Coordinates of N, CA, C and O in Angstrom, one line a residue:
M1 N 151.3 211.1 141.4 CA 152.6 211.9 142.3 C 152.3 213.2 142.3 O 151.3 213.4 141.4
A2 N 152.6 214.2 142.8 CA 152.6 215.5 142.9 C 152.9 216.5 141.6 O 154.0 216.0 141.0
T3 N 152.5 217.7 141.4 CA 152.9 218.4 140.3 C 152.8 219.7 141.2 O 152.1 220.0 142.2
Q4 N 153.1 220.9 140.3 CA 153.4 222.4 140.6 C 151.8 222.6 140.9 O 151.8 223.4 142.1
D5 N 150.8 222.2 140.1 CA 149.7 222.3 140.4 C 149.2 222.3 141.5 O 148.3 222.8 142.4
E6 N 149.5 220.9 141.9 CA 148.7 220.4 143.3 C 149.8 220.9 144.2 O 148.8 220.9 145.3
V7 N 150.7 221.3 144.3 CA 151.7 222.0 145.4 C 150.7 223.2 145.5 O 150.6 223.8 146.7
R8 N 150.7 224.1 144.4 CA 149.8 225.5 144.7 C 148.7 225.1 145.3 O 148.2 225.9 146.1
R9 N 147.7 224.1 145.2 CA 146.5 223.9 145.6 C 146.9 223.9 147.0 O 145.9 224.4 147.7
L10 N 147.6 222.9 147.4 CA 147.7 222.6 149.1 C 148.4 223.7 149.6 O 148.1 224.0 150.5
A11 N 149.2 224.3 149.2 CA 149.7 225.6 150.2 C 149.0 226.6 149.7 O 148.6 227.3 151.2
L12 N 148.2 227.1 149.0 CA 147.5 227.9 149.2 C 146.1 227.8 149.8 O 145.3 228.5 150.1
S13 N 145.8 226.5 150.3 CA 144.5 226.4 151.1 C 145.1 226.5 152.5 O 144.0 226.7 153.3
L14 N 146.0 226.7 152.9 CA 146.3 227.0 154.3 C 146.0 228.6 154.8 O 146.5 229.5 153.6
P15 N 145.7 229.1 155.5 CA 145.6 230.2 156.1 C 146.8 231.3 155.9 O 147.6 230.9 156.1
G16 N 146.6 232.4 155.2 CA 147.7 233.4 155.2 C 148.7 233.3 154.3 O 149.7 233.9 154.1
V17 N 148.7 232.4 153.4 CA 149.6 232.1 152.4 C 149.7 232.9 151.1 O 148.5 232.8 150.6
A18 N 150.5 233.5 150.5 CA 150.8 233.9 149.4 C 151.5 233.0 148.6 O 152.7 232.7 149.3
E19 N 151.7 233.1 147.4 CA 152.5 232.6 146.2 C 153.6 233.8 146.0 O 152.8 234.8 145.5
D20 N 154.8 234.0 146.0 CA 155.6 235.1 145.8 C 155.4 235.2 143.9 O 155.8 234.2 143.5
P21 N 155.3 236.4 143.4 CA 155.4 236.7 142.3 C 156.5 236.9 141.8 O 157.3 236.7 142.0
G22 N 156.4 236.0 140.4 CA 157.6 235.6 139.7 C 158.4 234.5 139.9 O 159.5 234.0 139.4
R23 N 157.8 233.6 140.8 CA 158.6 232.5 141.4 C 157.8 231.5 142.3 O 156.7 231.8 142.5
F24 N 158.1 230.4 142.0 CA 157.2 229.1 142.6 C 157.8 229.1 144.3 O 158.4 228.5 144.6
A25 N 157.2 229.8 145.1 CA 157.4 229.7 146.5 C 156.5 230.3 147.1 O 155.6 231.1 146.4
F26 N 156.2 229.8 148.5 CA 155.0 230.1 149.0 C 155.5 230.8 150.7 O 156.4 230.0 151.2
T27 N 154.7 231.7 151.2 CA 155.0 232.3 152.2 C 154.0 232.8 152.8 O 152.8 232.4 152.6
L28 N 154.2 233.0 154.1 CA 153.1 234.1 155.1 C 154.2 234.7 156.0 O 155.1 234.8 156.2
A29 N 153.1 235.9 156.3 CA 154.0 236.7 157.3 C 153.7 236.5 158.5 O 152.9 235.5 159.0
N30 N 154.8 236.6 159.3 CA 154.9 236.4 160.6 C 156.1 237.7 161.2 O 157.0 237.4 160.5
G31 N 155.7 237.9 162.0 CA 156.3 239.2 162.9 C 156.7 240.3 161.8 O 158.1 240.8 161.9
G32 N 155.9 240.5 160.6 CA 156.3 241.5 159.9 C 157.3 241.2 158.6 O 157.7 242.0 157.6
R33 N 157.9 240.0 158.7 CA 158.6 239.4 157.6 C 157.9 238.1 156.7 O 157.0 237.4 157.5
K34 N 158.2 237.9 155.7 CA 157.6 236.9 154.9 C 158.3 235.7 155.3 O 159.6 235.9 155.1
R35 N 157.8 234.6 155.5 CA 158.4 233.2 155.9 C 158.0 232.2 154.8 O 156.8 231.9 154.7
A36 N 159.1 231.6 154.1 CA 158.8 230.8 153.3 C 158.7 229.4 153.7 O 159.4 229.3 154.7
F37 N 157.9 228.6 153.5 CA 157.8 227.0 153.9 C 157.8 226.3 152.6 O 158.2 224.8 153.0
A38 N 157.7 226.5 151.5 CA 157.9 225.7 150.4 C 158.4 226.8 148.9 O 157.7 227.7 148.9
W39 N 159.5 225.9 148.2 CA 159.7 227.0 147.2 C 160.9 226.0 146.1 O 160.8 224.9 146.3
V40 N 160.6 226.4 144.8 CA 161.0 225.8 143.9 C 162.7 225.7 143.8 O 163.5 226.7 144.6
W41 N 163.4 224.4 143.8 CA 164.7 224.3 144.2 C 165.7 224.8 142.9 O 165.1 225.1 141.7
M42 N 166.6 226.0 143.3 CA 167.2 226.7 142.5 C 168.8 225.6 142.3 O 169.4 225.6 143.0
E43 N 168.8 225.0 141.2 CA 169.8 224.4 141.0 C 171.2 225.1 140.2 O 170.9 225.8 139.8
R44 N 172.2 224.9 141.0 CA 173.4 225.6 140.4 C 173.9 224.7 139.0 O 174.2 223.6 139.4
Q45 N 174.1 225.1 138.0 CA 174.4 224.7 136.6 C 175.9 224.1 136.8 O 176.2 222.8 136.4
T46 N 176.7 225.2 137.1 CA 178.4 224.8 137.3 C 178.9 225.4 138.8 O 178.1 226.0 139.3
A47 N 179.9 225.1 138.9 CA 180.6 225.6 140.4 C 180.7 227.0 140.1 O 181.1 227.6 139.2
K48 N 180.1 227.5 141.2 CA 180.1 229.1 141.3 C 179.3 229.8 140.1 O 179.3 231.3 140.1
G49 N 178.4 228.9 139.5 CA 177.7 229.5 138.2 C 176.2 229.9 138.9 O 176.0 229.8 140.2
P50 N 175.2 230.7 137.8 CA 174.2 230.9 138.4 C 173.2 229.7 138.7 O 173.3 228.6 138.3
R51 N 172.3 229.8 139.3 CA 171.4 229.0 139.7 C 170.1 229.0 138.9 O 169.9 230.1 138.3
A52 N 169.6 228.0 138.6 CA 168.3 227.9 137.7 C 167.4 227.2 138.4 O 167.4 226.0 138.8
P53 N 166.1 227.5 138.1 CA 165.0 227.0 138.8 C 164.8 225.5 138.3 O 164.8 225.6 137.0
R54 N 164.4 224.8 139.1 CA 164.1 223.1 138.9 C 162.8 222.8 139.0 O 162.3 222.6 140.2
P55 N 161.7 223.2 138.0 CA 160.4 223.0 138.5 C 159.8 221.6 138.9 O 159.0 221.5 139.5
D56 N 160.7 220.6 138.9 CA 160.1 219.2 139.2 C 160.7 219.1 140.3 O 160.7 217.7 141.1
V57 N 161.5 220.0 141.1 CA 162.1 219.8 142.8 C 161.5 220.7 143.6 O 161.7 222.1 143.4
L58 N 161.1 220.6 144.6 CA 160.5 221.4 145.9 C 161.2 221.3 146.7 O 161.5 220.2 147.4
A59 N 161.6 222.8 147.6 CA 162.3 222.7 148.7 C 161.3 222.8 149.9 O 160.4 223.7 149.5
I60 N 161.5 221.9 150.9 CA 160.4 222.2 152.0 C 160.8 222.4 153.2 O 161.9 221.6 153.3
R61 N 160.5 223.4 154.2 CA 161.2 223.6 155.5 C 160.6 222.7 156.3 O 159.5 222.2 156.4
V62 N 161.6 222.0 157.2 CA 161.2 221.0 158.0 C 162.0 221.5 159.3 O 162.2 222.5 159.5
A63 N 161.6 220.7 160.5 CA 161.7 221.3 161.8 C 163.5 221.3 162.0 O 163.5 222.0 162.8
S64 N 164.4 220.5 161.2 CA 165.8 220.5 161.7 C 166.3 219.7 160.6 O 165.7 219.3 159.7
V65 N 167.8 220.0 160.7 CA 168.6 219.2 159.9 C 168.4 217.5 159.7 O 168.2 216.9 159.1
E66 N 168.6 217.3 161.3 CA 167.8 215.8 161.4 C 166.8 215.3 160.7 O 166.6 214.1 160.3
A67 N 165.6 216.1 161.0 CA 164.5 215.6 160.1 C 164.6 215.8 158.7 O 164.2 214.7 158.3
S68 N 165.3 216.4 158.1 CA 165.9 216.3 156.8 C 166.3 215.2 156.3 O 166.0 214.2 155.7
Q69 N 167.6 214.6 157.3 CA 167.9 213.2 157.2 C 167.3 212.2 157.2 O 167.5 211.3 156.1
A70 N 166.4 212.3 158.1 CA 165.7 211.3 158.4 C 164.7 211.0 157.3 O 164.2 209.8 156.8
L71 N 164.4 212.0 156.6 CA 163.3 211.9 155.2 C 164.2 211.0 154.1 O 163.8 210.3 153.4
I72 N 165.2 211.6 154.3 CA 166.2 211.4 153.0 C 166.6 210.0 153.1 O 166.6 209.2 152.5
G73 N 166.8 209.6 154.5 CA 167.1 207.9 154.7 C 165.9 207.0 154.4 O 166.2 205.9 154.0
S74 N 164.7 207.8 154.9 CA 163.5 206.8 154.7 C 163.0 206.8 153.0 O 162.4 205.6 152.7
A75 N 163.4 207.9 152.7 CA 163.1 207.5 151.0 C 164.1 208.0 149.9 O 163.5 209.4 149.5
P76 N 165.2 207.7 149.7 CA 166.3 208.2 149.0 C 165.9 208.6 147.5 O 166.6 209.6 146.9
D77 N 164.8 208.0 147.2 CA 164.6 207.9 145.7 C 163.4 209.3 145.5 O 163.3 209.9 144.5
T78 N 162.9 209.5 146.7 CA 161.8 211.0 146.7 C 162.7 212.4 147.4 O 162.5 213.2 146.7
F79 N 163.7 212.0 148.2 CA 164.2 213.0 149.2 C 165.6 213.3 148.8 O 166.2 212.2 148.9
F80 N 166.1 214.3 148.8 CA 167.5 214.6 148.8 C 168.1 216.1 149.1 O 167.2 216.7 149.8
T81 N 169.4 216.3 149.1 CA 169.8 217.8 149.8 C 171.2 217.6 148.9 O 171.6 217.0 147.9
E82 N 171.5 219.0 148.9 CA 172.9 219.6 148.1 C 173.7 220.1 149.2 O 173.0 220.4 150.2
P83 N 174.8 220.7 148.8 CA 175.7 221.3 149.7 C 174.9 222.5 150.4 O 175.1 222.7 151.6
H84 N 174.3 223.4 149.2 CA 173.7 224.6 150.1 C 172.7 224.5 151.3 O 172.5 225.1 151.9
Y85 N 171.9 223.0 151.2 CA 171.0 223.3 152.2 C 171.4 222.0 153.3 O 170.7 221.7 154.0
H86 N 172.8 221.8 153.4 CA 173.3 221.0 154.4 C 173.3 221.1 155.8 O 173.0 220.3 156.5
S87 N 173.3 222.5 155.9 CA 172.9 222.9 157.6 C 171.7 223.9 157.5 O 171.5 224.6 158.5
F88 N 170.7 223.7 156.9 CA 169.2 223.9 156.8 C 168.8 223.5 156.8 O 168.3 222.6 156.1
P89 N 167.4 223.8 157.8 CA 166.3 223.2 158.0 C 164.9 222.5 157.0 O 164.1 223.3 156.9
A90 N 165.7 222.3 155.8 CA 164.7 221.9 154.6 C 165.0 220.5 153.6 O 166.2 220.1 154.0
V91 N 164.4 220.2 153.2 CA 164.5 218.8 152.3 C 164.3 219.1 151.0 O 163.1 219.9 150.7
L92 N 164.6 218.5 150.0 CA 164.2 218.8 148.6 C 163.6 217.1 148.1 O 163.8 216.3 148.5
A93 N 162.5 217.7 147.4 CA 161.8 216.4 147.0 C 161.6 216.3 145.5 O 161.3 217.4 144.8
W94 N 161.7 215.6 145.0 CA 161.3 215.1 143.7 C 159.9 215.0 143.4 O 158.8 214.1 143.8
L95 N 159.3 216.0 142.6 CA 157.2 216.1 142.8 C 157.0 214.6 142.0 O 156.1 214.4 142.6
D96 N 157.7 214.2 141.3 CA 157.0 213.0 140.9 C 157.3 211.8 141.3 O 156.6 210.6 141.1
M97 N 157.8 211.8 142.6 CA 157.8 211.0 143.6 C 157.2 211.0 144.9 O 157.0 209.6 145.2
I98 N 156.8 212.3 145.3 CA 156.3 212.1 146.5 C 154.9 212.0 146.5 O 153.9 212.5 145.5
P99 N 154.2 210.9 147.3 CA 153.1 210.8 147.1 C 152.1 212.2 147.7 O 152.6 212.8 148.5
I100 N 151.0 212.4 147.2 CA 150.3 213.6 147.5 C 149.9 213.4 148.9 O 150.0 214.7 149.6
E101 N 149.6 212.7 149.6 CA 149.4 212.8 151.0 C 150.7 213.2 152.0 O 150.4 213.8 152.8
Q102 N 151.7 212.5 151.6 CA 152.9 213.0 152.5 C 153.4 214.4 151.9 O 153.7 215.1 152.8
L103 N 153.2 214.9 150.6 CA 153.2 216.1 150.3 C 152.6 217.2 151.1 O 152.9 218.2 151.7
E104 N 151.2 216.7 151.1 CA 150.2 217.7 151.8 C 150.7 217.7 153.6 O 150.8 218.8 153.9
E105 N 151.1 216.6 154.1 CA 151.7 216.5 155.4 C 152.7 217.3 155.8 O 153.1 218.2 156.7
L106 N 153.8 217.2 154.6 CA 155.0 218.0 154.8 C 154.8 219.7 154.6 O 155.1 220.2 155.2
L107 N 153.7 220.0 153.6 CA 153.5 221.3 153.5 C 152.8 221.8 154.7 O 153.1 223.0 155.2
L108 N 152.0 221.2 155.3 CA 151.3 221.6 156.6 C 152.2 222.0 157.7 O 152.3 222.8 158.2
A109 N 153.0 221.0 157.9 CA 154.2 220.9 159.1 C 155.0 222.0 158.8 O 155.6 222.7 159.5
G110 N 155.6 222.4 157.5 CA 156.4 223.4 156.9 C 155.7 224.8 157.2 O 156.3 225.7 158.0
W111 N 154.4 225.1 156.9 CA 153.6 226.1 157.3 C 153.6 226.0 158.5 O 153.6 227.5 159.3
M112 N 153.5 225.1 159.6 CA 153.4 225.5 161.0 C 154.5 226.0 161.5 O 154.6 226.5 162.6
L113 N 155.7 225.3 160.8 CA 157.0 225.9 161.6 C 157.0 227.5 161.2 O 157.9 228.4 162.3
Q114 N 156.3 228.0 160.2 CA 156.9 229.2 159.8 C 155.7 230.5 160.3 O 155.9 231.7 160.4
A115 N 154.3 229.4 160.7 CA 153.2 230.6 160.8 C 153.7 231.3 162.3 O 154.3 230.6 163.5
P116 N 152.7 232.4 162.3 CA 152.8 232.9 164.0 C 152.0 231.7 164.6 O 151.4 231.0 164.5
K117 N 152.6 232.0 166.2 CA 152.4 230.8 167.1 C 150.9 230.8 167.1 O 150.2 229.5 167.5
A118 N 150.0 231.8 167.3 CA 148.6 232.1 167.7 C 148.0 231.2 166.5 O 147.1 230.4 166.3
L119 N 148.4 231.6 165.3 CA 147.7 231.0 164.0 C 147.8 229.5 163.8 O 147.0 228.9 163.7
A120 N 149.1 229.2 164.3 CA 149.5 228.1 164.1 C 148.8 227.0 165.1 O 148.2 226.0 165.0
T121 N 148.7 227.5 166.3 CA 147.8 226.8 167.4 C 146.3 226.5 167.0 O 145.6 225.8 167.5
A122 N 145.8 227.7 166.2 CA 144.5 227.9 166.3 C 144.0 226.9 164.9 O 142.8 226.5 165.0
F123 N 145.1 226.9 164.2 CA 144.9 225.7 163.0 C 145.0 224.5 163.2 O 144.5 223.7 162.8
A124 N 145.9 224.2 164.4 CA 146.2 222.7 164.4 C 145.0 221.7 164.7 O 144.3 222.4 165.9
P125 N 144.8 220.7 164.3 CA 143.7 220.1 164.5 C 143.7 219.8 166.1 O 142.7 219.4 166.7
N126 N 144.9 219.4 166.9 CA 144.5 219.2 168.1 C 144.9 220.5 169.1 O 145.3 220.3 170.3
G127 N 145.3 221.3 168.6 CA 145.2 222.8 169.3 C 146.7 222.8 169.6 O 147.2 223.5 170.6
T128 N 147.7 222.3 169.0 CA 149.3 222.6 169.6 C 150.0 222.6 168.0 O 149.6 222.3 167.1
R129 N 151.3 222.9 168.4 CA 151.9 223.3 167.0 C 152.3 222.0 166.8 O 152.9 221.0 167.1
A130 N 152.7 221.9 165.5 CA 152.8 220.8 164.8 C 154.1 220.2 164.6 O 155.1 221.3 164.7
Q131 N 154.8 219.3 164.7 CA 156.0 218.8 164.5 C 156.2 218.2 163.1 O 155.5 218.2 162.4
S132 N 157.3 218.3 162.8 CA 157.8 217.7 161.5 C 157.3 216.3 161.6 O 157.3 215.7 162.4
P133 N 156.6 215.8 160.3 CA 156.1 214.3 160.3 C 157.2 213.5 160.2 O 158.3 213.5 159.7
R134 N 156.8 212.1 160.8 CA 157.8 211.2 160.7 C 157.8 210.8 159.2 O 157.1 210.8 158.4
P135 N 159.0 210.3 159.1 CA 159.5 209.7 157.7 C 158.4 208.5 157.1 O 157.9 207.8 158.3

C-alpha cells in the first residue's frame, strides 16, 4: 500500500508539479495561481479547534462530489469524507489502504483536473482531458 514517499514520487513525476514547502501538498500553476490536486488531510481535533495534519490520510481532488461519493461507496475502508469536504470535489484516502495503482490513477486524474487545458491535453495518453477514474 501507499506511503508519503510513494505519493511524493508519483505526484512529482507529473509535469509542472511542485510540493508546497512546509506541508505535504502538491500543486501546479494554472492561470497564474497554484492549483492543488493532493494534500495531507488537516483533521480537526476538537469542535472549532485547530486542525492538525494527518500524515496517514491524503486528500485528492476529484471531478465532482458525486465522484467522491462513488469512491467512498466502492471502498469505504479506503476512502471517506468529513463535513469540511461534503460539498467539495475531493476524497480522503487512508494511505495504508489504497493500492499503488489506484493512487497513481487518482493522482493523475486530480492533476488533469487542475492542469492548464493545453498541458493536460498534451499529457493525456489519448489526447483528451482525463475524467475521474471509475471506482
